[in-house]
């Protein structure tokens, strides 16, 4: 199950985040439009953090759905195979969310064996968000819910592309 969440997100915190991102020094954003920087680890870390923050703000803006939303990497990178933990209000079910971020508009992103294994263990309760066009107008969020279940049922397409 995949759903697209448009970045014209309406929550007040989302608007504040987008406003903060737009006020950053223009030289900062020039780095994000430079696709040659995709080998720079610090650049990739910043893109990842921005994507995680956008998904976090989006989730906390949905107060009617979640009783808690925890960004496990908010202070420091946790090393866990997910970035956010939510608890649903109605069922008290815990879900974990892995966030992948890119400056591009495509569907490809790196994923670790640890993330795949965690998705397999958690099944229905492991979601993956892809944040496209980070740092640009028209940023997009896509959610692949229940990734572990979808992998088991062979509903996820793997396209082989090796990094050099």
mmCIF file of C-alpha atoms in Angstrom:
data_model
loop_
_atom_site.group_PDB
_atom_site.id
_atom_site.type_symbol
_atom_site.label_atom_id
_atom_site.label_comp_id
_atom_site.label_asym_id
_atom_site.label_seq_id
_atom_site.Cartn_x
_atom_site.Cartn_y
_atom_site.Cartn_z
ATOM 1 C CA UNK A 1 0.000 0.000 0.000
ATOM 2 C CA UNK A 2 1.493 3.292 -1.076
ATOM 3 C CA UNK A 3 0.088 6.751 -0.619
ATOM 4 C CA UNK A 4 1.341 10.179 -1.623
ATOM 5 C CA UNK A 5 1.238 13.026 0.837
ATOM 6 C CA UNK A 6 1.567 16.427 -0.811
ATOM 7 C CA UNK A 7 3.951 18.952 0.706
ATOM 8 C CA UNK A 8 1.273 21.580 0.753
ATOM 9 C CA UNK A 9 0.857 20.096 4.214
ATOM 10 C CA UNK A 10 -1.458 22.227 6.263
ATOM 11 C CA UNK A 11 -0.349 21.875 9.875
ATOM 12 C CA UNK A 12 1.006 24.962 11.651
ATOM 13 C CA UNK A 13 4.251 23.177 12.604
ATOM 14 C CA UNK A 14 4.728 22.062 8.997
ATOM 15 C CA UNK A 15 4.302 25.638 7.793
ATOM 16 C CA UNK A 16 6.799 26.800 10.424
ATOM 17 C CA UNK A 17 9.309 24.157 9.292
ATOM 18 C CA UNK A 18 8.893 25.081 5.635
ATOM 19 C CA UNK A 19 9.263 28.762 6.530
ATOM 20 C CA UNK A 20 12.469 28.012 8.494
ATOM 21 C CA UNK A 21 13.869 25.975 5.607
ATOM 22 C CA UNK A 22 13.141 28.751 3.111
ATOM 23 C CA UNK A 23 14.859 31.375 5.309
ATOM 24 C CA UNK A 24 18.173 29.523 5.323
ATOM 25 C CA UNK A 25 21.023 31.215 3.507
ATOM 26 C CA UNK A 26 20.625 30.758 -0.250
ATOM 27 C CA UNK A 27 24.175 29.374 -0.470
ATOM 28 C CA UNK A 28 22.993 26.544 1.799
ATOM 29 C CA UNK A 29 20.251 25.619 -0.694
ATOM 30 C CA UNK A 30 22.621 25.891 -3.650
ATOM 31 C CA UNK A 31 24.357 22.806 -2.220
ATOM 32 C CA UNK A 32 21.089 20.869 -2.321
ATOM 33 C CA UNK A 33 20.514 21.570 -5.979
ATOM 34 C CA UNK A 34 24.030 20.409 -6.847
ATOM 35 C CA UNK A 35 23.603 16.725 -7.644
ATOM 36 C CA UNK A 36 27.397 16.341 -7.874
ATOM 37 C CA UNK A 37 27.449 16.639 -4.067
ATOM 38 C CA UNK A 38 25.740 13.260 -3.688
ATOM 39 C CA UNK A 39 29.043 11.622 -2.718
ATOM 40 C CA UNK A 40 29.640 14.035 0.182
ATOM 41 C CA UNK A 41 28.697 12.296 3.490
ATOM 42 C CA UNK A 42 27.892 15.575 5.315
ATOM 43 C CA UNK A 43 25.661 16.701 2.456
ATOM 44 C CA UNK A 44 23.823 13.355 2.514
ATOM 45 C CA UNK A 45 23.435 13.551 6.320
ATOM 46 C CA UNK A 46 21.853 17.021 6.030
ATOM 47 C CA UNK A 47 19.444 15.859 3.333
ATOM 48 C CA UNK A 48 18.475 12.881 5.522
ATOM 49 C CA UNK A 49 17.892 15.039 8.619
ATOM 50 C CA UNK A 50 15.724 17.496 6.689
ATOM 51 C CA UNK A 51 13.615 14.635 5.341
ATOM 52 C CA UNK A 52 13.254 13.090 8.802
ATOM 53 C CA UNK A 53 12.230 16.421 10.283
ATOM 54 C CA UNK A 54 9.636 16.998 7.570
ATOM 55 C CA UNK A 55 8.066 13.555 8.157
ATOM 56 C CA UNK A 56 8.193 14.081 11.952
ATOM 57 C CA UNK A 57 6.423 17.444 11.694
ATOM 58 C CA UNK A 58 3.871 15.952 9.301
ATOM 59 C CA UNK A 59 3.115 13.102 11.733
ATOM 60 C CA UNK A 60 2.801 15.297 14.828
ATOM 61 C CA UNK A 61 0.405 17.528 12.890
ATOM 62 C CA UNK A 62 -1.962 14.518 12.751
ATOM 63 C CA UNK A 63 -2.937 14.730 16.435
ATOM 64 C CA UNK A 64 -6.201 12.894 15.842
ATOM 65 C CA UNK A 65 -4.356 9.774 14.628
ATOM 66 C CA UNK A 66 -1.329 9.411 16.957
ATOM 67 C CA UNK A 67 -1.045 9.511 20.740
ATOM 68 C CA UNK A 68 2.740 9.847 20.456
ATOM 69 C CA UNK A 69 5.364 10.503 17.807
ATOM 70 C CA UNK A 70 9.040 10.103 18.733
ATOM 71 C CA UNK A 71 11.870 11.109 16.409
ATOM 72 C CA UNK A 72 14.610 8.780 17.655
ATOM 73 C CA UNK A 73 17.333 10.698 15.786
ATOM 74 C CA UNK A 74 16.253 14.146 16.930
ATOM 75 C CA UNK A 75 19.379 14.766 19.027
ATOM 76 C CA UNK A 76 21.858 12.299 17.486
ATOM 77 C CA UNK A 77 21.852 9.518 14.915
ATOM 78 C CA UNK A 78 20.633 6.473 16.853
ATOM 79 C CA UNK A 79 21.937 3.776 14.497
ATOM 80 C CA UNK A 80 18.526 2.063 14.670
ATOM 81 C CA UNK A 81 16.980 0.660 11.458
ATOM 82 C CA UNK A 82 14.172 3.245 11.716
ATOM 83 C CA UNK A 83 13.900 6.972 12.456
ATOM 84 C CA UNK A 84 10.483 7.576 14.032
ATOM 85 C CA UNK A 85 8.175 5.646 16.387
ATOM 86 C CA UNK A 86 4.441 6.344 16.473
ATOM 87 C CA UNK A 87 1.647 5.032 18.635
ATOM 88 C CA UNK A 88 -1.848 5.067 17.170
ATOM 89 C CA UNK A 89 -4.565 6.592 19.346
ATOM 90 C CA UNK A 90 -7.324 4.084 18.690
ATOM 91 C CA UNK A 91 -5.366 0.824 18.830
ATOM 92 C CA UNK A 92 -2.244 1.836 20.803
ATOM 93 C CA UNK A 93 -0.330 -0.044 18.079
ATOM 94 C CA UNK A 94 3.316 0.981 17.772
ATOM 95 C CA UNK A 95 4.657 1.595 14.273
ATOM 96 C CA UNK A 96 8.198 2.414 13.236
ATOM 97 C CA UNK A 97 9.070 4.576 10.271
ATOM 98 C CA UNK A 98 12.206 4.675 8.170
ATOM 99 C CA UNK A 99 12.672 7.931 6.237
ATOM 100 C CA UNK A 100 14.597 8.088 2.976
ATOM 101 C CA UNK A 101 15.353 11.514 1.487
ATOM 102 C CA UNK A 102 16.588 12.695 -1.887
ATOM 103 C CA UNK A 103 17.004 15.973 -3.772
ATOM 104 C CA UNK A 104 15.837 14.167 -6.902
ATOM 105 C CA UNK A 105 12.355 13.354 -8.117
ATOM 106 C CA UNK A 106 13.080 9.640 -8.614
ATOM 107 C CA UNK A 107 12.272 6.468 -6.718
ATOM 108 C CA UNK A 108 15.746 5.127 -5.973
ATOM 109 C CA UNK A 109 17.428 5.257 -2.580
ATOM 110 C CA UNK A 110 19.896 3.129 -0.613
ATOM 111 C CA UNK A 111 18.494 0.748 1.988
ATOM 112 C CA UNK A 112 20.505 -1.327 4.447
ATOM 113 C CA UNK A 113 20.207 -5.018 5.235
ATOM 114 C CA UNK A 114 19.355 -3.989 8.819
ATOM 115 C CA UNK A 115 16.390 -1.951 7.563
ATOM 116 C CA UNK A 116 15.161 -4.842 5.407
ATOM 117 C CA UNK A 117 15.532 -7.297 8.317
ATOM 118 C CA UNK A 118 13.670 -4.958 10.692
ATOM 119 C CA UNK A 119 10.875 -4.527 8.147
ATOM 120 C CA UNK A 120 10.658 -8.327 7.900
ATOM 121 C CA UNK A 121 10.479 -8.692 11.692
ATOM 122 C CA UNK A 122 7.869 -5.979 12.130
ATOM 123 C CA UNK A 123 5.742 -6.732 9.047
ATOM 124 C CA UNK A 124 2.625 -4.553 9.191
ATOM 125 C CA UNK A 125 4.138 -2.099 11.664
ATOM 126 C CA UNK A 126 7.133 -0.911 9.578
ATOM 127 C CA UNK A 127 6.500 1.998 7.204
ATOM 128 C CA UNK A 128 8.904 3.646 4.801
ATOM 129 C CA UNK A 129 8.581 7.301 3.779
ATOM 130 C CA UNK A 130 10.394 8.657 0.739
ATOM 131 C CA UNK A 131 10.895 12.436 0.762
ATOM 132 C CA UNK A 132 11.660 13.699 -2.745
ATOM 133 C CA UNK A 133 13.010 17.071 -3.862
ATOM 134 C CA UNK A 134 14.343 17.999 -0.408
ATOM 135 C CA UNK A 135 15.121 21.710 -0.212
ATOM 136 C CA UNK A 136 13.039 22.541 -3.264
ATOM 137 C CA UNK A 137 9.554 23.854 -3.828
ATOM 138 C CA UNK A 138 7.155 20.984 -4.434
ATOM 139 C CA UNK A 139 8.773 18.576 -1.976
ATOM 140 C CA UNK A 140 6.856 15.273 -1.956
ATOM 141 C CA UNK A 141 6.271 12.599 0.672
ATOM 142 C CA UNK A 142 5.390 9.051 -0.313
ATOM 143 C CA UNK A 143 4.597 6.350 2.221
ATOM 144 C CA UNK A 144 4.976 2.628 1.688
ATOM 145 C CA UNK A 145 2.978 1.173 4.583
ATOM 146 C CA UNK A 146 3.577 -2.295 6.026
ATOM 147 C CA UNK A 147 6.844 -2.730 4.132
ATOM 148 C CA UNK A 148 7.641 -6.102 5.726
ATOM 149 C CA UNK A 149 4.285 -7.533 4.702
ATOM 150 C CA UNK A 150 4.626 -6.128 1.204
ATOM 151 C CA UNK A 151 8.076 -7.701 0.870
ATOM 152 C CA UNK A 152 6.711 -11.094 1.993
ATOM 153 C CA UNK A 153 3.841 -10.852 -0.477
ATOM 154 C CA UNK A 154 6.236 -9.847 -3.296
ATOM 155 C CA UNK A 155 4.546 -6.479 -3.844
ATOM 156 C CA UNK A 156 7.815 -4.486 -3.789
ATOM 157 C CA UNK A 157 9.884 -4.129 -6.939
ATOM 158 C CA UNK A 158 13.675 -4.199 -6.618
ATOM 159 C CA UNK A 159 15.651 -2.517 -9.364
ATOM 160 C CA UNK A 160 19.304 -3.497 -9.244
ATOM 161 C CA UNK A 161 21.763 -0.630 -9.394
ATOM 162 C CA UNK A 162 25.160 -1.010 -7.790
ATOM 163 C CA UNK A 163 27.105 1.943 -6.467
ATOM 164 C CA UNK A 164 30.621 2.245 -7.820
#
